[in-house]
Amino acid sequence: MQSPFDEKQLKELDKGLDKRFISDRKGASGRKLRYLEGHDAIDQADRIFGHGNWGYETLSCEQTIIRDILTGDAIGVAYKAKVRLDDRGCIPVIEVGSQPVAVASIEDHIMGKRRKDASERNGEIDDSPFNPFEIALARTIIMESHEQAEKGAVTDAVKRALRTFGEQFGNGLYGNGRIAMIDGDAVTEDELKTDWSQVYKIPDNEIESRWPKFKLWALQAQVSSLTADDKVTLYGKIDQQRQKSA
């Protein structure tokens, strides 16, 4: 099937994502998570697809109460959105996204602030009745939190839809990243050796002596000549090192 993209667009889509677009944050487990900001994903779509050649429609965006599965108690509020993304000449993509509401309770907001204030001054937590100013401020912040969560859910869905177009929209940031593909019949051993020596920074005078050892380690066998599958395996090991060094 013929691609709806021209040669220049296909070349752009197949490039690795510029590291300047990658942001990171700490996840719930404490592990660093890498992601693409929503506005950057939209800028990428405008740049590659062209202004007016793509767009999205919000099919739904609903508030959801998250409950403890055992007790049924409400533990949070989130917005869940569904969008349809259209790119001229492409099959439409429908995706979902979600965003939790940062602050959903007047009591939680006020007491959270009081606990923070007490911790900063190393004093007792204020447990007096809430005053009108605290309540009014909490209401404003909660309204803003709902607005941000609603917009965030839609943006999350758009980003997930754009990921179907690959590396330029952050798809390689998930799992173990993008898996490099190679035609084992088309690449030569000399080409692999050159790539390996550059990636592993092997001195010129050690390439010939260390290459057989690398092949033995990577293939777990002594081979007289490389098959197509052997070359794919070697390339995979080299590419893993390339990503570690990046």
PDB file of C-alpha atoms in Angstrom:
ATOM      1  CA  MET A   1       0.000   0.000   0.000  1.00  0.00           C
ATOM      2  CA  GLN A   2       1.344   3.414  -0.956  1.00  0.00           C
ATOM      3  CA  SER A   3       2.206   5.726   1.931  1.00  0.00           C
ATOM      4  CA  PRO A   4       0.302   9.033   2.203  1.00  0.00           C
ATOM      5  CA  PHE A   5       3.596  10.703   3.148  1.00  0.00           C
ATOM      6  CA  ASP A   6       6.193  12.008   0.722  1.00  0.00           C
ATOM      7  CA  GLU A   7       9.861  11.010   0.828  1.00  0.00           C
ATOM      8  CA  LYS A   8      10.857  13.982   2.989  1.00  0.00           C
ATOM      9  CA  GLN A   9       8.130  13.242   5.550  1.00  0.00           C
ATOM     10  CA  LEU A  10       9.037   9.560   5.705  1.00  0.00           C
ATOM     11  CA  LYS A  11      12.659  10.481   6.297  1.00  0.00           C
ATOM     12  CA  GLU A  12      11.640  12.805   9.146  1.00  0.00           C
ATOM     13  CA  LEU A  13       9.355  10.187  10.701  1.00  0.00           C
ATOM     14  CA  ASP A  14      12.146   7.610  10.661  1.00  0.00           C
ATOM     15  CA  LYS A  15      14.680   9.837  12.444  1.00  0.00           C
ATOM     16  CA  GLY A  16      15.509   9.457  16.094  1.00  0.00           C
ATOM     17  CA  LEU A  17      13.749  11.941  18.375  1.00  0.00           C
ATOM     18  CA  ASP A  18      15.822  15.037  19.144  1.00  0.00           C
ATOM     19  CA  LYS A  19      16.831  14.758  22.811  1.00  0.00           C
ATOM     20  CA  ARG A  20      15.914  18.398  23.392  1.00  0.00           C
ATOM     21  CA  PHE A  21      12.249  17.360  23.189  1.00  0.00           C
ATOM     22  CA  ILE A  22      12.569  14.749  25.948  1.00  0.00           C
ATOM     23  CA  SER A  23      11.398  15.714  29.434  1.00  0.00           C
ATOM     24  CA  ASP A  24      11.540  13.573  32.564  1.00  0.00           C
ATOM     25  CA  ARG A  25       9.751  13.302  35.877  1.00  0.00           C
ATOM     26  CA  LYS A  26       9.747  10.986  38.862  1.00  0.00           C
ATOM     27  CA  GLY A  27       7.120   8.223  38.662  1.00  0.00           C
ATOM     28  CA  ALA A  28       5.147   6.694  41.519  1.00  0.00           C
ATOM     29  CA  SER A  29       7.838   4.018  42.011  1.00  0.00           C
ATOM     30  CA  GLY A  30      10.584   6.659  42.177  1.00  0.00           C
ATOM     31  CA  ARG A  31      11.858   5.639  38.729  1.00  0.00           C
ATOM     32  CA  LYS A  32      12.594   8.434  36.267  1.00  0.00           C
ATOM     33  CA  LEU A  33      10.036   8.534  33.456  1.00  0.00           C
ATOM     34  CA  ARG A  34      10.787  10.092  30.075  1.00  0.00           C
ATOM     35  CA  TYR A  35       8.039  11.716  28.036  1.00  0.00           C
ATOM     36  CA  LEU A  36       7.204  14.223  25.313  1.00  0.00           C
ATOM     37  CA  GLU A  37       5.350  17.392  26.340  1.00  0.00           C
ATOM     38  CA  GLY A  38       1.948  17.853  24.691  1.00  0.00           C
ATOM     39  CA  HIS A  39       2.833  21.167  23.061  1.00  0.00           C
ATOM     40  CA  ASP A  40       6.018  19.628  21.633  1.00  0.00           C
ATOM     41  CA  ALA A  41       4.047  16.714  20.153  1.00  0.00           C
ATOM     42  CA  ILE A  42       1.661  19.183  18.478  1.00  0.00           C
ATOM     43  CA  ASP A  43       4.581  21.246  17.159  1.00  0.00           C
ATOM     44  CA  GLN A  44       6.097  18.055  15.727  1.00  0.00           C
ATOM     45  CA  ALA A  45       2.822  17.220  13.976  1.00  0.00           C
ATOM     46  CA  ASP A  46       2.600  20.719  12.481  1.00  0.00           C
ATOM     47  CA  ARG A  47       6.213  20.506  11.307  1.00  0.00           C
ATOM     48  CA  ILE A  48       6.012  17.032   9.743  1.00  0.00           C
ATOM     49  CA  PHE A  49       2.408  16.794   8.545  1.00  0.00           C
ATOM     50  CA  GLY A  50       1.935  20.461   7.728  1.00  0.00           C
ATOM     51  CA  HIS A  51      -0.480  23.060   9.088  1.00  0.00           C
ATOM     52  CA  GLY A  52      -4.047  22.172   8.181  1.00  0.00           C
ATOM     53  CA  ASN A  53      -3.192  18.593   7.182  1.00  0.00           C
ATOM     54  CA  TRP A  54      -4.041  17.039  10.521  1.00  0.00           C
ATOM     55  CA  GLY A  55      -6.338  17.611  13.467  1.00  0.00           C
ATOM     56  CA  TYR A  56      -8.286  15.927  16.231  1.00  0.00           C
ATOM     57  CA  GLU A  57     -11.820  15.796  17.580  1.00  0.00           C
ATOM     58  CA  THR A  58     -12.640  15.247  21.245  1.00  0.00           C
ATOM     59  CA  LEU A  59     -15.236  12.472  21.266  1.00  0.00           C
ATOM     60  CA  SER A  60     -15.747  12.496  25.030  1.00  0.00           C
ATOM     61  CA  CYS A  61     -14.230  13.809  28.238  1.00  0.00           C
ATOM     62  CA  GLU A  62     -15.786  12.679  31.494  1.00  0.00           C
ATOM     63  CA  GLN A  63     -15.077  13.031  35.189  1.00  0.00           C
ATOM     64  CA  THR A  64     -14.502   9.719  36.959  1.00  0.00           C
ATOM     65  CA  ILE A  65     -14.391   8.879  40.648  1.00  0.00           C
ATOM     66  CA  ILE A  66     -11.586   6.448  41.427  1.00  0.00           C
ATOM     67  CA  ARG A  67     -12.590   4.045  44.205  1.00  0.00           C
ATOM     68  CA  ASP A  68     -10.812   1.514  46.370  1.00  0.00           C
ATOM     69  CA  ILE A  69     -11.680  -1.850  44.841  1.00  0.00           C
ATOM     70  CA  LEU A  70     -12.164  -3.479  48.256  1.00  0.00           C
ATOM     71  CA  THR A  71     -13.863  -0.809  50.354  1.00  0.00           C
ATOM     72  CA  GLY A  72     -15.540   1.247  47.656  1.00  0.00           C
ATOM     73  CA  ASP A  73     -14.190   4.434  49.232  1.00  0.00           C
ATOM     74  CA  ALA A  74     -13.438   7.322  46.877  1.00  0.00           C
ATOM     75  CA  ILE A  75      -9.672   7.809  46.630  1.00  0.00           C
ATOM     76  CA  GLY A  76      -9.408  10.346  43.836  1.00  0.00           C
ATOM     77  CA  VAL A  77     -10.946  12.090  40.855  1.00  0.00           C
ATOM     78  CA  ALA A  78      -9.733  11.869  37.257  1.00  0.00           C
ATOM     79  CA  TYR A  79     -10.856  12.923  33.809  1.00  0.00           C
ATOM     80  CA  LYS A  80     -10.899  10.388  30.984  1.00  0.00           C
ATOM     81  CA  ALA A  81     -10.989  11.554  27.369  1.00  0.00           C
ATOM     82  CA  LYS A  82     -11.362   9.912  23.983  1.00  0.00           C
ATOM     83  CA  VAL A  83     -10.154  11.646  20.818  1.00  0.00           C
ATOM     84  CA  ARG A  84     -10.149  10.894  17.114  1.00  0.00           C
ATOM     85  CA  LEU A  85      -7.001  12.027  15.291  1.00  0.00           C
ATOM     86  CA  ASP A  86      -7.122  12.567  11.523  1.00  0.00           C
ATOM     87  CA  ASP A  87      -4.111  13.023   9.283  1.00  0.00           C
ATOM     88  CA  ARG A  88      -4.767  13.659   5.595  1.00  0.00           C
ATOM     89  CA  GLY A  89      -4.630  10.370   3.686  1.00  0.00           C
ATOM     90  CA  CYS A  90      -4.180   8.229   6.822  1.00  0.00           C
ATOM     91  CA  ILE A  91      -6.465   5.866   8.679  1.00  0.00           C
ATOM     92  CA  PRO A  92      -8.093   7.757  11.600  1.00  0.00           C
ATOM     93  CA  VAL A  93      -6.711   6.938  15.060  1.00  0.00           C
ATOM     94  CA  ILE A  94      -8.946   6.820  18.145  1.00  0.00           C
ATOM     95  CA  GLU A  95      -7.180   6.902  21.519  1.00  0.00           C
ATOM     96  CA  VAL A  96      -7.952   7.498  25.180  1.00  0.00           C
ATOM     97  CA  GLY A  97      -6.157   9.563  27.804  1.00  0.00           C
ATOM     98  CA  SER A  98      -6.552  10.380  31.483  1.00  0.00           C
ATOM     99  CA  GLN A  99      -5.417  12.945  34.010  1.00  0.00           C
ATOM    100  CA  PRO A 100      -5.958  12.944  37.789  1.00  0.00           C
ATOM    101  CA  VAL A 101      -7.302  16.028  39.534  1.00  0.00           C
ATOM    102  CA  ALA A 102      -4.487  17.356  41.710  1.00  0.00           C
ATOM    103  CA  VAL A 103      -6.818  18.802  44.381  1.00  0.00           C
ATOM    104  CA  ALA A 104     -10.448  17.715  44.660  1.00  0.00           C
ATOM    105  CA  SER A 105     -11.394  18.328  48.309  1.00  0.00           C
ATOM    106  CA  ILE A 106     -11.539  21.580  50.285  1.00  0.00           C
ATOM    107  CA  GLU A 107     -10.536  19.741  53.453  1.00  0.00           C
ATOM    108  CA  ASP A 108      -7.582  18.007  51.789  1.00  0.00           C
ATOM    109  CA  HIS A 109      -6.298  21.277  50.349  1.00  0.00           C
ATOM    110  CA  ILE A 110      -6.589  23.305  53.568  1.00  0.00           C
ATOM    111  CA  MET A 111      -5.193  20.605  55.844  1.00  0.00           C
ATOM    112  CA  GLY A 112      -2.388  19.892  53.381  1.00  0.00           C
ATOM    113  CA  LYS A 113      -1.379  23.542  53.474  1.00  0.00           C
ATOM    114  CA  ARG A 114      -1.644  23.654  57.272  1.00  0.00           C
ATOM    115  CA  ARG A 115       0.547  20.545  57.606  1.00  0.00           C
ATOM    116  CA  LYS A 116       3.131  22.086  55.290  1.00  0.00           C
ATOM    117  CA  ASP A 117       3.125  25.360  57.231  1.00  0.00           C
ATOM    118  CA  ALA A 118       3.514  23.472  60.529  1.00  0.00           C
ATOM    119  CA  SER A 119       6.422  21.464  59.144  1.00  0.00           C
ATOM    120  CA  GLU A 120       8.210  24.579  57.896  1.00  0.00           C
ATOM    121  CA  ARG A 121       7.973  26.340  61.240  1.00  0.00           C
ATOM    122  CA  ASN A 122       8.454  23.088  63.204  1.00  0.00           C
ATOM    123  CA  GLY A 123       5.233  23.690  65.124  1.00  0.00           C
ATOM    124  CA  GLU A 124       1.824  22.149  65.802  1.00  0.00           C
ATOM    125  CA  ILE A 125      -0.728  21.653  63.033  1.00  0.00           C
ATOM    126  CA  ASP A 126      -3.546  24.226  63.168  1.00  0.00           C
ATOM    127  CA  ASP A 127      -6.804  22.296  63.787  1.00  0.00           C
ATOM    128  CA  SER A 128      -9.105  25.289  64.179  1.00  0.00           C
ATOM    129  CA  PRO A 129     -12.275  25.589  62.024  1.00  0.00           C
ATOM    130  CA  PHE A 130     -11.635  26.618  58.436  1.00  0.00           C
ATOM    131  CA  ASN A 131     -11.934  30.369  57.878  1.00  0.00           C
ATOM    132  CA  PRO A 132     -13.743  31.960  54.880  1.00  0.00           C
ATOM    133  CA  PHE A 133     -10.467  32.971  53.198  1.00  0.00           C
ATOM    134  CA  GLU A 134      -9.097  29.417  53.297  1.00  0.00           C
ATOM    135  CA  ILE A 135     -12.330  28.022  51.913  1.00  0.00           C
ATOM    136  CA  ALA A 136     -12.542  30.583  49.096  1.00  0.00           C
ATOM    137  CA  LEU A 137      -8.918  29.956  48.103  1.00  0.00           C
ATOM    138  CA  ALA A 138      -9.412  26.184  48.181  1.00  0.00           C
ATOM    139  CA  ARG A 139     -12.468  26.466  45.933  1.00  0.00           C
ATOM    140  CA  THR A 140     -10.514  28.512  43.381  1.00  0.00           C
ATOM    141  CA  ILE A 141      -7.636  26.041  43.356  1.00  0.00           C
ATOM    142  CA  ILE A 142      -9.989  23.062  43.033  1.00  0.00           C
ATOM    143  CA  MET A 143     -11.751  24.676  40.061  1.00  0.00           C
ATOM    144  CA  GLU A 144      -8.377  25.274  38.400  1.00  0.00           C
ATOM    145  CA  SER A 145      -7.330  21.678  39.151  1.00  0.00           C
ATOM    146  CA  HIS A 146     -10.443  20.325  37.422  1.00  0.00           C
ATOM    147  CA  GLU A 147      -9.852  22.577  34.421  1.00  0.00           C
ATOM    148  CA  GLN A 148      -6.226  21.467  34.114  1.00  0.00           C
ATOM    149  CA  ALA A 149      -7.134  17.789  34.498  1.00  0.00           C
ATOM    150  CA  GLU A 150      -9.839  18.009  31.837  1.00  0.00           C
ATOM    151  CA  LYS A 151      -7.455  19.637  29.355  1.00  0.00           C
ATOM    152  CA  GLY A 152      -4.667  17.246  30.361  1.00  0.00           C
ATOM    153  CA  ALA A 153      -6.811  14.185  29.629  1.00  0.00           C
ATOM    154  CA  VAL A 154      -7.483  15.399  26.086  1.00  0.00           C
ATOM    155  CA  THR A 155      -3.808  16.233  25.543  1.00  0.00           C
ATOM    156  CA  ASP A 156      -2.815  12.804  26.849  1.00  0.00           C
ATOM    157  CA  ALA A 157      -5.169  11.142  24.357  1.00  0.00           C
ATOM    158  CA  VAL A 158      -3.776  13.241  21.480  1.00  0.00           C
ATOM    159  CA  LYS A 159      -0.211  12.338  22.440  1.00  0.00           C
ATOM    160  CA  ARG A 160      -1.114   8.638  22.556  1.00  0.00           C
ATOM    161  CA  ALA A 161      -2.722   8.889  19.122  1.00  0.00           C
ATOM    162  CA  LEU A 162       0.317  10.660  17.658  1.00  0.00           C
ATOM    163  CA  ARG A 163       2.572   7.911  19.030  1.00  0.00           C
ATOM    164  CA  THR A 164       1.218   5.617  16.316  1.00  0.00           C
ATOM    165  CA  PHE A 165       3.364   7.652  13.893  1.00  0.00           C
ATOM    166  CA  GLY A 166       6.495   6.536  15.712  1.00  0.00           C
ATOM    167  CA  GLU A 167       9.764   7.916  16.944  1.00  0.00           C
ATOM    168  CA  GLN A 168       9.141  11.636  16.326  1.00  0.00           C
ATOM    169  CA  PHE A 169       6.200  11.506  18.742  1.00  0.00           C
ATOM    170  CA  GLY A 170       7.954   9.727  21.610  1.00  0.00           C
ATOM    171  CA  ASN A 171       7.019   6.125  20.900  1.00  0.00           C
ATOM    172  CA  GLY A 172      10.633   5.068  21.434  1.00  0.00           C
ATOM    173  CA  LEU A 173      10.554   6.425  25.003  1.00  0.00           C
ATOM    174  CA  TYR A 174       8.393   3.517  26.158  1.00  0.00           C
ATOM    175  CA  GLY A 175       9.466  -0.032  26.982  1.00  0.00           C
ATOM    176  CA  ASN A 176      13.064  -0.684  25.965  1.00  0.00           C
ATOM    177  CA  GLY A 177      12.979   1.970  23.288  1.00  0.00           C
ATOM    178  CA  ARG A 178      13.017   1.590  19.556  1.00  0.00           C
ATOM    179  CA  ILE A 179      14.346  -1.709  18.226  1.00  0.00           C
ATOM    180  CA  ALA A 180      16.760  -1.151  15.371  1.00  0.00           C
ATOM    181  CA  MET A 181      16.058  -3.232  12.269  1.00  0.00           C
ATOM    182  CA  ILE A 182      18.707  -4.589   9.915  1.00  0.00           C
ATOM    183  CA  ASP A 183      18.767  -6.746   6.791  1.00  0.00           C
ATOM    184  CA  GLY A 184      21.314  -9.420   7.627  1.00  0.00           C
ATOM    185  CA  ASP A 185      21.720 -10.346   3.971  1.00  0.00           C
ATOM    186  CA  ALA A 186      22.541  -6.778   2.934  1.00  0.00           C
ATOM    187  CA  VAL A 187      25.146  -5.818   5.556  1.00  0.00           C
ATOM    188  CA  THR A 188      28.743  -7.093   5.415  1.00  0.00           C
ATOM    189  CA  GLU A 189      30.946  -8.242   8.260  1.00  0.00           C
ATOM    190  CA  ASP A 190      33.389  -5.417   7.533  1.00  0.00           C
ATOM    191  CA  GLU A 191      30.583  -2.872   7.932  1.00  0.00           C
ATOM    192  CA  LEU A 192      29.610  -4.408  11.263  1.00  0.00           C
ATOM    193  CA  LYS A 193      33.238  -4.437  12.400  1.00  0.00           C
ATOM    194  CA  THR A 194      33.622  -0.736  11.553  1.00  0.00           C
ATOM    195  CA  ASP A 195      30.404   0.131  13.382  1.00  0.00           C
ATOM    196  CA  TRP A 196      31.449  -1.968  16.396  1.00  0.00           C
ATOM    197  CA  SER A 197      34.889  -0.378  16.643  1.00  0.00           C
ATOM    198  CA  GLN A 198      33.399   3.121  16.584  1.00  0.00           C
ATOM    199  CA  VAL A 199      30.639   2.400  19.117  1.00  0.00           C
ATOM    200  CA  TYR A 200      32.947   0.544  21.526  1.00  0.00           C
ATOM    201  CA  LYS A 201      35.825   2.984  20.870  1.00  0.00           C
ATOM    202  CA  ILE A 202      38.296   0.234  19.960  1.00  0.00           C
ATOM    203  CA  PRO A 203      41.829   1.457  19.113  1.00  0.00           C
ATOM    204  CA  ASP A 204      42.779   0.803  15.487  1.00  0.00           C
ATOM    205  CA  ASN A 205      45.627  -1.497  16.451  1.00  0.00           C
ATOM    206  CA  GLU A 206      43.300  -3.734  18.503  1.00  0.00           C
ATOM    207  CA  ILE A 207      40.357  -4.131  16.106  1.00  0.00           C
ATOM    208  CA  GLU A 208      41.530  -7.314  14.376  1.00  0.00           C
ATOM    209  CA  SER A 209      42.459  -9.097  17.604  1.00  0.00           C
ATOM    210  CA  ARG A 210      39.337  -8.127  19.554  1.00  0.00           C
ATOM    211  CA  TRP A 211      36.689  -8.593  16.846  1.00  0.00           C
ATOM    212  CA  PRO A 212      36.743 -12.448  17.018  1.00  0.00           C
ATOM    213  CA  LYS A 213      36.356 -12.255  20.805  1.00  0.00           C
ATOM    214  CA  PHE A 214      33.380  -9.912  20.441  1.00  0.00           C
ATOM    215  CA  LYS A 215      31.729 -12.308  17.954  1.00  0.00           C
ATOM    216  CA  LEU A 216      32.264 -15.245  20.320  1.00  0.00           C
ATOM    217  CA  TRP A 217      30.756 -13.302  23.236  1.00  0.00           C
ATOM    218  CA  ALA A 218      27.768 -12.006  21.249  1.00  0.00           C
ATOM    219  CA  LEU A 219      26.943 -15.256  19.418  1.00  0.00           C
ATOM    220  CA  GLN A 220      27.946 -17.626  22.230  1.00  0.00           C
ATOM    221  CA  ALA A 221      29.567 -19.822  19.597  1.00  0.00           C
ATOM    222  CA  GLN A 222      32.592 -19.977  17.333  1.00  0.00           C
ATOM    223  CA  VAL A 223      31.498 -19.520  13.711  1.00  0.00           C
ATOM    224  CA  SER A 224      33.568 -19.725  10.532  1.00  0.00           C
ATOM    225  CA  SER A 225      31.280 -17.414   8.545  1.00  0.00           C
ATOM    226  CA  LEU A 226      28.412 -15.191   9.611  1.00  0.00           C
ATOM    227  CA  THR A 227      24.857 -16.028   8.616  1.00  0.00           C
ATOM    228  CA  ALA A 228      22.213 -13.336   8.145  1.00  0.00           C
ATOM    229  CA  ASP A 229      20.837 -14.141  11.617  1.00  0.00           C
ATOM    230  CA  ASP A 230      24.334 -13.860  13.114  1.00  0.00           C
ATOM    231  CA  LYS A 231      24.697 -10.382  11.630  1.00  0.00           C
ATOM    232  CA  VAL A 232      21.357  -9.319  13.074  1.00  0.00           C
ATOM    233  CA  THR A 233      22.459 -10.558  16.509  1.00  0.00           C
ATOM    234  CA  LEU A 234      25.776  -8.713  16.287  1.00  0.00           C
ATOM    235  CA  TYR A 235      24.062  -5.523  15.176  1.00  0.00           C
ATOM    236  CA  GLY A 236      21.664  -5.814  18.111  1.00  0.00           C
ATOM    237  CA  LYS A 237      24.541  -6.009  20.605  1.00  0.00           C
ATOM    238  CA  ILE A 238      26.272  -3.065  18.983  1.00  0.00           C
ATOM    239  CA  ASP A 239      23.077  -1.018  19.007  1.00  0.00           C
ATOM    240  CA  GLN A 240      22.509  -1.757  22.706  1.00  0.00           C
ATOM    241  CA  GLN A 241      25.939  -0.316  23.460  1.00  0.00           C
ATOM    242  CA  ARG A 242      25.199   2.672  21.222  1.00  0.00           C
ATOM    243  CA  GLN A 243      22.071   3.469  23.242  1.00  0.00           C
ATOM    244  CA  LYS A 244      23.943   3.114  26.549  1.00  0.00           C
ATOM    245  CA  SER A 245      26.583   5.548  25.345  1.00  0.00           C
ATOM    246  CA  ALA A 246      24.051   8.085  24.028  1.00  0.00           C
TER     247      ALA A 246
END
